[in-house]
Amino acid sequence: MTSFVAERIAPHKKVRRVEFVDAIPKSASGKILRTVLRAREVG
């Protein structure tokens, strides 16, 4: 099944890693703070 998807999807759209977090960081307006998530990955 993964080879079927791999043939049909662009390389930049493939899932490389899955990480589970306890809570998703959000701003006061409710938007997801992607910069905080990326900072967790590095540090």
mmCIF file of the C-alpha atoms, coordinates in Angstrom:
data_MODEL
# 
_entry.id   MODEL 
# 
loop_
_atom_site.group_PDB 
_atom_site.id 
_atom_site.type_symbol 
_atom_site.label_atom_id 
_atom_site.label_alt_id 
_atom_site.label_comp_id 
_atom_site.label_asym_id 
_atom_site.label_entity_id 
_atom_site.label_seq_id 
_atom_site.pdbx_PDB_ins_code 
_atom_site.Cartn_x 
_atom_site.Cartn_y 
_atom_site.Cartn_z 
_atom_site.occupancy 
_atom_site.B_iso_or_equiv 
_atom_site.pdbx_formal_charge 
_atom_site.auth_seq_id 
_atom_site.auth_comp_id 
_atom_site.auth_asym_id 
_atom_site.auth_atom_id 
_atom_site.pdbx_PDB_model_num 
ATOM 1  C CA . MET A 1 1  ? 0.000  0.000  0.000  1.00 0.00 ? 1  MET A CA 1 
ATOM 2  C CA . THR A 1 2  ? 2.815  2.427  0.789  1.00 0.00 ? 2  THR A CA 1 
ATOM 3  C CA . SER A 1 3  ? 4.382  1.879  -2.622 1.00 0.00 ? 3  SER A CA 1 
ATOM 4  C CA . PHE A 1 4  ? 1.034  2.712  -4.252 1.00 0.00 ? 4  PHE A CA 1 
ATOM 5  C CA . VAL A 1 5  ? 0.959  6.056  -2.444 1.00 0.00 ? 5  VAL A CA 1 
ATOM 6  C CA . ALA A 1 6  ? 4.673  6.681  -2.992 1.00 0.00 ? 6  ALA A CA 1 
ATOM 7  C CA . GLU A 1 7  ? 4.230  6.474  -6.747 1.00 0.00 ? 7  GLU A CA 1 
ATOM 8  C CA . ARG A 1 8  ? 1.398  8.999  -6.816 1.00 0.00 ? 8  ARG A CA 1 
ATOM 9  C CA . ILE A 1 9  ? 2.349  11.695 -4.325 1.00 0.00 ? 9  ILE A CA 1 
ATOM 10 C CA . ALA A 1 10 ? 4.964  14.438 -4.554 1.00 0.00 ? 10 ALA A CA 1 
ATOM 11 C CA . PRO A 1 11 ? 8.094  13.928 -2.397 1.00 0.00 ? 11 PRO A CA 1 
ATOM 12 C CA . HIS A 1 12 ? 7.481  17.057 -0.343 1.00 0.00 ? 12 HIS A CA 1 
ATOM 13 C CA . LYS A 1 13 ? 4.021  15.812 0.640  1.00 0.00 ? 13 LYS A CA 1 
ATOM 14 C CA . LYS A 1 14 ? 5.129  12.452 2.048  1.00 0.00 ? 14 LYS A CA 1 
ATOM 15 C CA . VAL A 1 15 ? 4.898  11.910 5.788  1.00 0.00 ? 15 VAL A CA 1 
ATOM 16 C CA . ARG A 1 16 ? 8.412  11.607 7.143  1.00 0.00 ? 16 ARG A CA 1 
ATOM 17 C CA . ARG A 1 17 ? 7.775  11.396 10.861 1.00 0.00 ? 17 ARG A CA 1 
ATOM 18 C CA . VAL A 1 18 ? 4.878  11.263 13.307 1.00 0.00 ? 18 VAL A CA 1 
ATOM 19 C CA . GLU A 1 19 ? 5.253  12.645 16.798 1.00 0.00 ? 19 GLU A CA 1 
ATOM 20 C CA . PHE A 1 20 ? 2.572  12.693 19.481 1.00 0.00 ? 20 PHE A CA 1 
ATOM 21 C CA . VAL A 1 21 ? 2.391  15.687 21.827 1.00 0.00 ? 21 VAL A CA 1 
ATOM 22 C CA . ASP A 1 22 ? 0.271  16.214 24.930 1.00 0.00 ? 22 ASP A CA 1 
ATOM 23 C CA . ALA A 1 23 ? -1.065 19.589 23.778 1.00 0.00 ? 23 ALA A CA 1 
ATOM 24 C CA . ILE A 1 24 ? -0.861 21.623 20.589 1.00 0.00 ? 24 ILE A CA 1 
ATOM 25 C CA . PRO A 1 25 ? 0.442  25.149 21.267 1.00 0.00 ? 25 PRO A CA 1 
ATOM 26 C CA . LYS A 1 26 ? -2.068 27.780 20.134 1.00 0.00 ? 26 LYS A CA 1 
ATOM 27 C CA . SER A 1 27 ? -2.128 31.568 20.083 1.00 0.00 ? 27 SER A CA 1 
ATOM 28 C CA . ALA A 1 28 ? -4.818 33.678 21.751 1.00 0.00 ? 28 ALA A CA 1 
ATOM 29 C CA . SER A 1 29 ? -6.781 33.676 18.487 1.00 0.00 ? 29 SER A CA 1 
ATOM 30 C CA . GLY A 1 30 ? -6.652 29.870 18.328 1.00 0.00 ? 30 GLY A CA 1 
ATOM 31 C CA . LYS A 1 31 ? -4.094 29.466 15.563 1.00 0.00 ? 31 LYS A CA 1 
ATOM 32 C CA . ILE A 1 32 ? -1.525 26.667 15.852 1.00 0.00 ? 32 ILE A CA 1 
ATOM 33 C CA . LEU A 1 33 ? 1.932  28.012 16.721 1.00 0.00 ? 33 LEU A CA 1 
ATOM 34 C CA . ARG A 1 34 ? 4.008  26.102 14.184 1.00 0.00 ? 34 ARG A CA 1 
ATOM 35 C CA . THR A 1 35 ? 7.182  27.963 15.171 1.00 0.00 ? 35 THR A CA 1 
ATOM 36 C CA . VAL A 1 36 ? 6.890  26.550 18.689 1.00 0.00 ? 36 VAL A CA 1 
ATOM 37 C CA . LEU A 1 37 ? 6.449  23.039 17.303 1.00 0.00 ? 37 LEU A CA 1 
ATOM 38 C CA . ARG A 1 38 ? 9.516  23.429 15.091 1.00 0.00 ? 38 ARG A CA 1 
ATOM 39 C CA . ALA A 1 39 ? 11.540 24.787 18.022 1.00 0.00 ? 39 ALA A CA 1 
ATOM 40 C CA . ARG A 1 40 ? 10.652 21.671 20.055 1.00 0.00 ? 40 ARG A CA 1 
ATOM 41 C CA . GLU A 1 41 ? 12.014 19.513 17.245 1.00 0.00 ? 41 GLU A CA 1 
ATOM 42 C CA . VAL A 1 42 ? 15.398 21.252 17.231 1.00 0.00 ? 42 VAL A CA 1 
ATOM 43 C CA . GLY A 1 43 ? 15.822 21.625 20.987 1.00 0.00 ? 43 GLY A CA 1 
# 
